[in-house]
Coordinates of C-alpha atoms in Angstrom, one line a residue:
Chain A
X97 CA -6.0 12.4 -31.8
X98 CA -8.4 13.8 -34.5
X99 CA -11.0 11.1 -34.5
X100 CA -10.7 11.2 -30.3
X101 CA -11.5 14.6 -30.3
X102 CA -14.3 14.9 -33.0
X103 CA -15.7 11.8 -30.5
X104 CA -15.6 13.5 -27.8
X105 CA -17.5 16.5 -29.2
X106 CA -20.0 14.1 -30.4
X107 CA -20.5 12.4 -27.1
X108 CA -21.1 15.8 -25.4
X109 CA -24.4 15.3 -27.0
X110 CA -25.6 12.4 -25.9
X111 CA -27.2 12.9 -22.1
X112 CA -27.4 15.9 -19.5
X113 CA -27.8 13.6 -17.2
X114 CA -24.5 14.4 -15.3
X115 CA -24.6 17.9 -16.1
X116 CA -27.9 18.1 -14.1
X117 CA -26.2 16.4 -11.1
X118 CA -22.9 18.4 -11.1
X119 CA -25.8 21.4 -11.2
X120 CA -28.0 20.8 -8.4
X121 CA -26.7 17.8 -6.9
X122 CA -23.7 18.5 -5.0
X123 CA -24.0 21.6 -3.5
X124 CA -27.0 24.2 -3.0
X125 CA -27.1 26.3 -6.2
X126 CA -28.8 28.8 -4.1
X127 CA -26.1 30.2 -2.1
X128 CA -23.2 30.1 -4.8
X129 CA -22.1 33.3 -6.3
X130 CA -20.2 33.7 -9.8
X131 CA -17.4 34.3 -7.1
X132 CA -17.5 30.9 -5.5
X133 CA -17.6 29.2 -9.4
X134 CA -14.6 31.3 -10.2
X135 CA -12.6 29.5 -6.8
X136 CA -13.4 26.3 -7.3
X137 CA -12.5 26.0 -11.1
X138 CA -9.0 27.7 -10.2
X139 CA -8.9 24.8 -7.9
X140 CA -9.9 22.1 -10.1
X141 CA -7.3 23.8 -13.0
X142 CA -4.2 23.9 -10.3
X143 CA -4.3 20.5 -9.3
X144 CA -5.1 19.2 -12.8
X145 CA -2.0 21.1 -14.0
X146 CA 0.2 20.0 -11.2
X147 CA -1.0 16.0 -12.0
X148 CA -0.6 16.3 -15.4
X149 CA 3.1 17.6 -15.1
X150 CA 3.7 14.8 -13.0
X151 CA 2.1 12.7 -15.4
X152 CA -0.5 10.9 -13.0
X153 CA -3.5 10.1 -14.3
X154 CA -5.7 11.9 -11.6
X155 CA -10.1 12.9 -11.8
X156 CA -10.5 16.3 -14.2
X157 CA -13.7 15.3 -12.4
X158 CA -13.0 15.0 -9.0
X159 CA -10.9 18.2 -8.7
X160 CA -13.8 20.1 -10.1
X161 CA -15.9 18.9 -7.9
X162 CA -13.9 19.3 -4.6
X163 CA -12.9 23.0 -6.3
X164 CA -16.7 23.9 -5.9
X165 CA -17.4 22.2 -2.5
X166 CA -14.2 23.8 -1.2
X167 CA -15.0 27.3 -2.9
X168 CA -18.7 26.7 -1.2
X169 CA -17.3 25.8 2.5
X170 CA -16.0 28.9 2.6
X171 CA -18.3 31.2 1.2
X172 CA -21.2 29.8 2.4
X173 CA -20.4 27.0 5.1
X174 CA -21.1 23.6 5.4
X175 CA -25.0 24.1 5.6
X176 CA -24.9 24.6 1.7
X177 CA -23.0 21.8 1.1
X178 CA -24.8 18.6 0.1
X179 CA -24.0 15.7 1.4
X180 CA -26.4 13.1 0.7
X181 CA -26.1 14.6 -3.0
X182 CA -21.8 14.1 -2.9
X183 CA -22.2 10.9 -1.5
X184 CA -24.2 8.9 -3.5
X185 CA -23.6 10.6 -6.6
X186 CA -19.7 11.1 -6.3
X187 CA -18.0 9.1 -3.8
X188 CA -19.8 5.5 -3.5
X189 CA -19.5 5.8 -7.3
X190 CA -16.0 7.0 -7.4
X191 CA -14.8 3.8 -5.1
X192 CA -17.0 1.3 -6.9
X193 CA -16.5 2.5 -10.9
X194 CA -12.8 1.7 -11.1
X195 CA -13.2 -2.0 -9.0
X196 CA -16.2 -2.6 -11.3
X197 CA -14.0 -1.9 -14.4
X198 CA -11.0 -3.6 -13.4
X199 CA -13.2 -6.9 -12.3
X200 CA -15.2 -7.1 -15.5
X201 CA -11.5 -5.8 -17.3
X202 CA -10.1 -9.2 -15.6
X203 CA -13.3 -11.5 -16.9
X204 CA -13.5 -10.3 -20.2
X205 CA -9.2 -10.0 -21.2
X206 CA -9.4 -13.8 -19.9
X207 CA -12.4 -14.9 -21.3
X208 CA -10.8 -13.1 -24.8
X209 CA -7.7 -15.2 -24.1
X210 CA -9.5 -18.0 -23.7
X211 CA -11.4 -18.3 -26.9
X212 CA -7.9 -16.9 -29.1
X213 CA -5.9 -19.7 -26.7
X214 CA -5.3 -21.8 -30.3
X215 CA -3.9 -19.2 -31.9
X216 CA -0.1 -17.7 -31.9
X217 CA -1.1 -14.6 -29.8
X218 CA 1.0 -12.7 -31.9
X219 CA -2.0 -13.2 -34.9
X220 CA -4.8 -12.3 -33.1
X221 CA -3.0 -9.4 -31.9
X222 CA -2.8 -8.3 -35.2
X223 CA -6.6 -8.6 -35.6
X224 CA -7.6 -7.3 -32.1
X225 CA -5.3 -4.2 -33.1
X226 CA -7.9 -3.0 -35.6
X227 CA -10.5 -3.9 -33.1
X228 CA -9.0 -1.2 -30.7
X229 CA -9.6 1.5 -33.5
X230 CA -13.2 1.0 -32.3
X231 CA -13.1 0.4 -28.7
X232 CA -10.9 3.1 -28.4
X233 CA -13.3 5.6 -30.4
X234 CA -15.8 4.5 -28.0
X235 CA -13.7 5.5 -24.5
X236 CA -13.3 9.1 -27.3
X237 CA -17.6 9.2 -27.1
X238 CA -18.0 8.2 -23.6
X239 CA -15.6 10.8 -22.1
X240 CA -17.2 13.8 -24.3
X241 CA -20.2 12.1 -22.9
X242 CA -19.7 12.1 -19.1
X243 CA -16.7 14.7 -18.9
X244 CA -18.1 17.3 -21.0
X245 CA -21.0 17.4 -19.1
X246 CA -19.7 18.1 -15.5
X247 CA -18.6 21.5 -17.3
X248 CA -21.7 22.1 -18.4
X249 CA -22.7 21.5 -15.0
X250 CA -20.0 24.3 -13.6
X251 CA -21.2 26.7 -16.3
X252 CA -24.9 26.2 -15.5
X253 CA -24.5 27.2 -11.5
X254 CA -22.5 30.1 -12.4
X255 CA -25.6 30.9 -14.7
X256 CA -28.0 30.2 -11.6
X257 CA -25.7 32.2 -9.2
X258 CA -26.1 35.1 -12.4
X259 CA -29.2 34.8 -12.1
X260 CA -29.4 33.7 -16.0
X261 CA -30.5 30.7 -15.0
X262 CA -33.6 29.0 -13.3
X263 CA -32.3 26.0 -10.7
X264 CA -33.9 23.5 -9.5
X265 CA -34.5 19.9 -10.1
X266 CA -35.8 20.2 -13.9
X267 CA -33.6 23.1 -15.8
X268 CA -32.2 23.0 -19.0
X269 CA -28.8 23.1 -20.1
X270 CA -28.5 25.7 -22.8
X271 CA -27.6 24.9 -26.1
X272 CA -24.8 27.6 -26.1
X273 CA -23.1 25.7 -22.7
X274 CA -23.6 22.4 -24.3
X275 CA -21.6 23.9 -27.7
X276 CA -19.0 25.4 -25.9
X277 CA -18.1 22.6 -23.6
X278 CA -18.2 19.9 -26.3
X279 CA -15.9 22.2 -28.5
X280 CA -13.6 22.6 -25.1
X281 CA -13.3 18.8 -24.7
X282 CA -12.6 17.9 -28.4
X283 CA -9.9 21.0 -28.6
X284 CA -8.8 20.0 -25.4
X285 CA -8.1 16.7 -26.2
X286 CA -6.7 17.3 -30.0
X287 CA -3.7 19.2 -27.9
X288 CA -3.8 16.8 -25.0
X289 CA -0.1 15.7 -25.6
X290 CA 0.7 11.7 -24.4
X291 CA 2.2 12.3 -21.1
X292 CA -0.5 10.8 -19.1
X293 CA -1.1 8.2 -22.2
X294 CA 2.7 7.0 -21.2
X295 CA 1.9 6.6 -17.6
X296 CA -0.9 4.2 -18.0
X297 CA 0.2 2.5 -21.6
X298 CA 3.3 1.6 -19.9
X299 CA 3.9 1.7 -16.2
X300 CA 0.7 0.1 -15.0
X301 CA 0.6 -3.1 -16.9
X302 CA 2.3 -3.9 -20.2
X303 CA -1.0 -3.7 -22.4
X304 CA -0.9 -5.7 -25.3
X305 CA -4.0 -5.4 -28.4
X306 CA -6.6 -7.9 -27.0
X307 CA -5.6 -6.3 -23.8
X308 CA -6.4 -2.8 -24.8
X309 CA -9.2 -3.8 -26.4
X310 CA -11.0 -5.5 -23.5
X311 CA -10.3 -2.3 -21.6
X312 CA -11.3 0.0 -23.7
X313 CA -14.5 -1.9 -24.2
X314 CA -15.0 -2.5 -20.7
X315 CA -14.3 1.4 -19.6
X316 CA -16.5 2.9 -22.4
X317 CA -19.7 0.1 -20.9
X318 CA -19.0 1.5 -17.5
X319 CA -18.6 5.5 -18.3
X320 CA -21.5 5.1 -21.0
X321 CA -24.2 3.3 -18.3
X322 CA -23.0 5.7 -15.3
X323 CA -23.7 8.8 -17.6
X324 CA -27.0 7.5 -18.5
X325 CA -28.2 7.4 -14.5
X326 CA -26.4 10.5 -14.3
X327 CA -22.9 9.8 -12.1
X328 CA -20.5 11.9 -13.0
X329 CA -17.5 9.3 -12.9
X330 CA -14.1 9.7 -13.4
X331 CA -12.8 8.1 -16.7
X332 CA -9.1 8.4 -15.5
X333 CA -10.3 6.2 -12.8
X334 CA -12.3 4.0 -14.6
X335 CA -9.5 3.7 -17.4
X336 CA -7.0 3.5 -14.7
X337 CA -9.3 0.4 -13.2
X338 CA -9.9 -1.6 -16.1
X339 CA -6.3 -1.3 -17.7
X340 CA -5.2 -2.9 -14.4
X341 CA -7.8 -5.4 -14.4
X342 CA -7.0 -6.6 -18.0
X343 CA -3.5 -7.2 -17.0
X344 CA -5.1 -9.1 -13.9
X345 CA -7.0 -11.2 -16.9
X346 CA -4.2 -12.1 -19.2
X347 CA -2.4 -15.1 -18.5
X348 CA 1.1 -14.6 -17.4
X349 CA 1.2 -10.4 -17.6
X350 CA 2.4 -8.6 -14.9
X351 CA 1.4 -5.7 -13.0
X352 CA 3.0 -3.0 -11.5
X353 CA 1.2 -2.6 -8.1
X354 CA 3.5 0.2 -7.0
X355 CA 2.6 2.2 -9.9
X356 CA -1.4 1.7 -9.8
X357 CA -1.0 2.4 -5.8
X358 CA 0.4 5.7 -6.6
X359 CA -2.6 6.3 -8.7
X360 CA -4.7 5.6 -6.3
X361 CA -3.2 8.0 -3.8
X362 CA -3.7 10.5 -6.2
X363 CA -7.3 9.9 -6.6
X364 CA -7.7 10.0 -2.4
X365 CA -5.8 13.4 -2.7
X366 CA -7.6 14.8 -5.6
X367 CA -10.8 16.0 -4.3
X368 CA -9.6 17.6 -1.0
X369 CA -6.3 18.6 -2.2
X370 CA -8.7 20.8 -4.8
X371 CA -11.4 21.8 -2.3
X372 CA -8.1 23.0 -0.2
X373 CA -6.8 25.1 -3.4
X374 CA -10.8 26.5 -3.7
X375 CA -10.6 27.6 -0.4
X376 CA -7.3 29.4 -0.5
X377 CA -8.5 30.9 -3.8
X378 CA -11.5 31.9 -2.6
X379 CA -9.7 33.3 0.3
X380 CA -7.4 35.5 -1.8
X381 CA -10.4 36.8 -3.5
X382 CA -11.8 37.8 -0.5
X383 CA -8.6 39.5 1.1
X384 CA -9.1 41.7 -2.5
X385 CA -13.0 42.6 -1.2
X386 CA -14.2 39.8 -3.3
X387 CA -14.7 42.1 -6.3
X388 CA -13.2 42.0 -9.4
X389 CA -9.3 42.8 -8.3
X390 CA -9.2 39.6 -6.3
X391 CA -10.4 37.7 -9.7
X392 CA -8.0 39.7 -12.1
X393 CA -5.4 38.4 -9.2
X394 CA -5.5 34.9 -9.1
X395 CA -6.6 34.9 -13.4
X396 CA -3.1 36.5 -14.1
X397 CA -1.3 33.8 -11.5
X398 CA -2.7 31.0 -13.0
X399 CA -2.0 32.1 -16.6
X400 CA 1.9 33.0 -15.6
X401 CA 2.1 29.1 -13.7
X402 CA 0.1 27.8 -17.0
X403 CA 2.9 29.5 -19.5
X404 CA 5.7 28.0 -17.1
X405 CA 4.4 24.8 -17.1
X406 CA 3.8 24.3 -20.7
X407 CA 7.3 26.0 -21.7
X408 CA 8.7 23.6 -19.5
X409 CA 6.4 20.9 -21.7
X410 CA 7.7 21.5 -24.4
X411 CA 11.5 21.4 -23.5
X412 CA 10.9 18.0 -21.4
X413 CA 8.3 16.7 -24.0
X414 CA 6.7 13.1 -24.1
X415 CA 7.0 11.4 -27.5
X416 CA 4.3 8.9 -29.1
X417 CA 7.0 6.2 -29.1
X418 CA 7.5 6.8 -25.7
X419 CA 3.9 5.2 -24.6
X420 CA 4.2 1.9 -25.8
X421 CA 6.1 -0.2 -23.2
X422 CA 10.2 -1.9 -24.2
X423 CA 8.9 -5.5 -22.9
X424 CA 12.0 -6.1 -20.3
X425 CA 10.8 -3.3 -17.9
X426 CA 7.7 -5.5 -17.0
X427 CA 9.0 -8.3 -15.4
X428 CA 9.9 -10.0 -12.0
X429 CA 13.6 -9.8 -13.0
X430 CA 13.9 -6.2 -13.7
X431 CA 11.5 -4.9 -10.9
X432 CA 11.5 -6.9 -7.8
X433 CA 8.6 -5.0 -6.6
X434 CA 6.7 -6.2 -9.2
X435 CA 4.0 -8.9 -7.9
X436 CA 2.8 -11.5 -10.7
X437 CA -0.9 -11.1 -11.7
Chain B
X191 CA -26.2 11.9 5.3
X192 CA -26.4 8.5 5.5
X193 CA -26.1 4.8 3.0
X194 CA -29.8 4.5 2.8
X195 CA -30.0 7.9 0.5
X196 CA -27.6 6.2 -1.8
X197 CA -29.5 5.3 -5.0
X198 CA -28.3 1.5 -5.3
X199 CA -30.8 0.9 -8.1
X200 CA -28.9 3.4 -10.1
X201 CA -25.5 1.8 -9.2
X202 CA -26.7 -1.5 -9.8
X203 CA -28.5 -0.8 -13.2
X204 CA -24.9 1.0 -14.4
X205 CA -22.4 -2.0 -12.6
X206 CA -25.0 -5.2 -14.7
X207 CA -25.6 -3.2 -17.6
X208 CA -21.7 -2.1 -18.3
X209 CA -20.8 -5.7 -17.7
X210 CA -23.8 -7.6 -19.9
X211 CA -22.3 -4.9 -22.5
X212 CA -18.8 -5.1 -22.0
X213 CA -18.3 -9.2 -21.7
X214 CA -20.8 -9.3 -24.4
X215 CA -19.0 -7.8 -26.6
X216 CA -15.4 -8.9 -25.8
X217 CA -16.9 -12.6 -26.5
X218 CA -18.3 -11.7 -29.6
X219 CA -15.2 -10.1 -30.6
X220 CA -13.0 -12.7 -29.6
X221 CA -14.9 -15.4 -31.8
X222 CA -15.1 -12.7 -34.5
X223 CA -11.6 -12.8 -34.4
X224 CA -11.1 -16.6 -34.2
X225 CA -13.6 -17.1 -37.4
X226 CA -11.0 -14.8 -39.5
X227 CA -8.2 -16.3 -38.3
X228 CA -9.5 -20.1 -39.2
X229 CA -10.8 -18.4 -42.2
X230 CA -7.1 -17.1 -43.3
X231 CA -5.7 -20.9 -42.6
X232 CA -8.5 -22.6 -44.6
X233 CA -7.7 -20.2 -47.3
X234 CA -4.3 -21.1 -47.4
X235 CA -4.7 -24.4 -47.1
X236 CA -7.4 -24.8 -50.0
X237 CA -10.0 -26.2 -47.6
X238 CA -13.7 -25.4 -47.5
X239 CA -15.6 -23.5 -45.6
X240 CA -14.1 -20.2 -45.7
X241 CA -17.4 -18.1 -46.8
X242 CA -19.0 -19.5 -43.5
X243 CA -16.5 -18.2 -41.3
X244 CA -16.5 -14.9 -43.0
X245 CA -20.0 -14.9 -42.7
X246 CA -19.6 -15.3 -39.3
X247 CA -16.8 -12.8 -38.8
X248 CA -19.2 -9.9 -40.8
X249 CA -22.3 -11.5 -38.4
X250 CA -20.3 -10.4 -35.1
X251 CA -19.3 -7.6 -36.5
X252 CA -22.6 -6.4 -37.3
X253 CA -23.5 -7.9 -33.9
X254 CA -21.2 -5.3 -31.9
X255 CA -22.4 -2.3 -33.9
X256 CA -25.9 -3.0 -33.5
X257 CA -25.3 -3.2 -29.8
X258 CA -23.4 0.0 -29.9
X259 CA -26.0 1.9 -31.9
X260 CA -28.4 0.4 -29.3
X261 CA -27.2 1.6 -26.6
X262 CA -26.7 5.3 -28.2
X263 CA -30.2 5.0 -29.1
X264 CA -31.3 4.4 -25.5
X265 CA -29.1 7.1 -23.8
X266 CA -30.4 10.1 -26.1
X267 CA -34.0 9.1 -25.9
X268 CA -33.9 8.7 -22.0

């Protein structure tokens, strides 16, 4: 947890690319108020609270996204909404990152088990373990890298609706933002818990080291060359894509289709059921005359729900033991919904 | 709103780069692996030929983090 949250400080260093997206790609920067911000991160926060509870591994990403294009329909209708920006910088690449992941998940996991085929698996696991220090240290950078930066993104339009803040195609982040966000990531991920880690350890695809490896490796490639042309991906898609492909790529494993269909329902939820939250917020906000009583409102709702949800965390919590699959629940035998990779 | 405005050069560039980098180094990694393995069994077997596969172990090793350092390079000098 330390060394995944001191990389994902780091990696909030390492492009603005996606920051500049999330800032003037997606909707028109011109029209939002501080207001409008305010809506669609409430959004974003209720739906990544209610996922988490539920443990699916749903977009931070996508929510917050759909939180500001739901906060923005209402304010400001459709007109300031933009579309060719959403489209080719958030949904064609939210459908094609997690099939790209799990396909190059699936070559590389058995083109891994390919070379190590003369050797007891159970040996080269014990080398590829040490391996996943690394790859998993670079999944750390590449989400400080990509996620951190859609923050940034959120904190710069509230600083262009402030008027703090010059838009348009070629603005800089501040430092202060970029700080700030990487120190939210890394804290946010030091205290991050293993609930989610349980879901996708476990109940997509018995993941074992060379396994792992591959998709950490093959996540990190994919995160780390989207943020560089400035997509703002999803790495709990991209993850949740190449853990499935690996298991797809390693002779006789098993994966749980039901489980990674869930998944994907989630994800085709997540960035309208957070634009519909936006809007409602939005909407209470402006039943209060869209001042500061509607704000001081909806702040103090979401901080009572927040308390009940981690009290409730912490009597029902997830253990570390508790992510690493028992071997008998993967299997044709024990589940008969499960379909052999 | 339409496909043409998608940027498929982008898309592209990120789908062959992440997979050059990713089966690249899952290969490399997987012979890295294989070299220290024979390398353990030639050790306990007392035949030669062990500093050669431990030279090739620290080669792919070296290998991956060059590639990694590479591609940090390129990403905060864009």
């Amino acid at each position: 947890m330390t060394i995944a949250a001191i990389l994902n400080f780091v990696g909030a260093f390492i492009s603005l690319s996606v920051a500049a997206t999330v800032a003037s790609g997606i909707v028109n920067a011109d029209v939002i108020t501080p207001t409008v911000v305010f809506g669609g991160l409430v959004g974003a926060i209720a739906w990544n609270l209610g996922t988490w509870w539920f443990g699916l591994p749903s977009s931070s990403s996508h929510a917050l996204i759909g939180g500001v294009i739901g906060s923005t329909l209402v304010a400001a209708g459709t007109s300031a909404i933009e579309g060719e920006g959403i489209l080719s910088k958030v949904i064609v690449p939210a459908i094609l990152s997690p099939i790209l992941a799990g396909l190059i998940a699936a070559l590389g996991v058995f083109l891994v088990y390919r070379i190590i085929r003369r050797f007891v698996e159970h040996r080269a696991e014990r080398e590829f373990r040490w391996a996943q220090v690394g790859s998993s240290s670079m999944v750390a950078l590449a989400h400080g890298t990509n996620d951190a930066q859609k923050t940034m993104g959120v904190i710069c339009l509230a600083l262009i609706a402030n008027g703090s803040l010059a838009g348009g195609d070629g603005f800089d982040v501040p430092t202060w933002v970029v700080v700030s966000c990487a120190t939210a990531i890394a804290l946010g991920t030091y205290c991050g818990g293993w609930r989610i880690i349980k879901t996708l350890g476990t109940k997509v695809v018995e993941v074992r080291p060379p396994q792992g490896f591959g998709s950490e490796t093959v996540a990190a490639s994919v995160i780390l060359a989207s943020s560089h042309v400035g997509f703002p991906l999803s790495t709990t898609q991209v993850v949740s894509g190449a853990v499935a492909g690996s298991g797809v790529g390693r002779p006789g494993a098993v994966v749980n289709w039901l489980v990674a269909r869930n998944i994907v329902v989630g994800w085709l939820f997540t960035l309208p059921a957070a634009a519909a939250v936006a809007a409602v917020v939005y909407g209470v906000i402006d039943l209060f005359g869209g001042g500061e009583a509607g704000v001081i409102v909806v702040s103090v709702a979401m901080v009572i729900a927040a308390a009940l949800l981690w009290r409730a965390n912490r009597a029902k919590p997830i253990e570390p033991e508790e992510t690493v699959s028992a071997n008998p629940a993967f299997g044709p035998a024990a589940q008969p919904e499960l379909v052999a990779a | 709103m339409s496909f043409a405005e998608i940027d498929w050069g982008a898309l592209f560039q990120a789908a062959y780069v992440s997979a050059a980098f990713a089966i690249g180094v899952l290969a490399v990694a997987g012979f890295a692996v294989v070299a220290s393995l024979k390398s353990q069994d030639r050790r306990q077997s007392g035949q030669g030929g062990v500093l050669a596969l431990n030279a090739v172990t620290a080669v792919s090793v070296v290998i991956i983090g060059a590639a990694i350092v590479l591609g940090i390079y390129i990403m905060t000098n864009k």
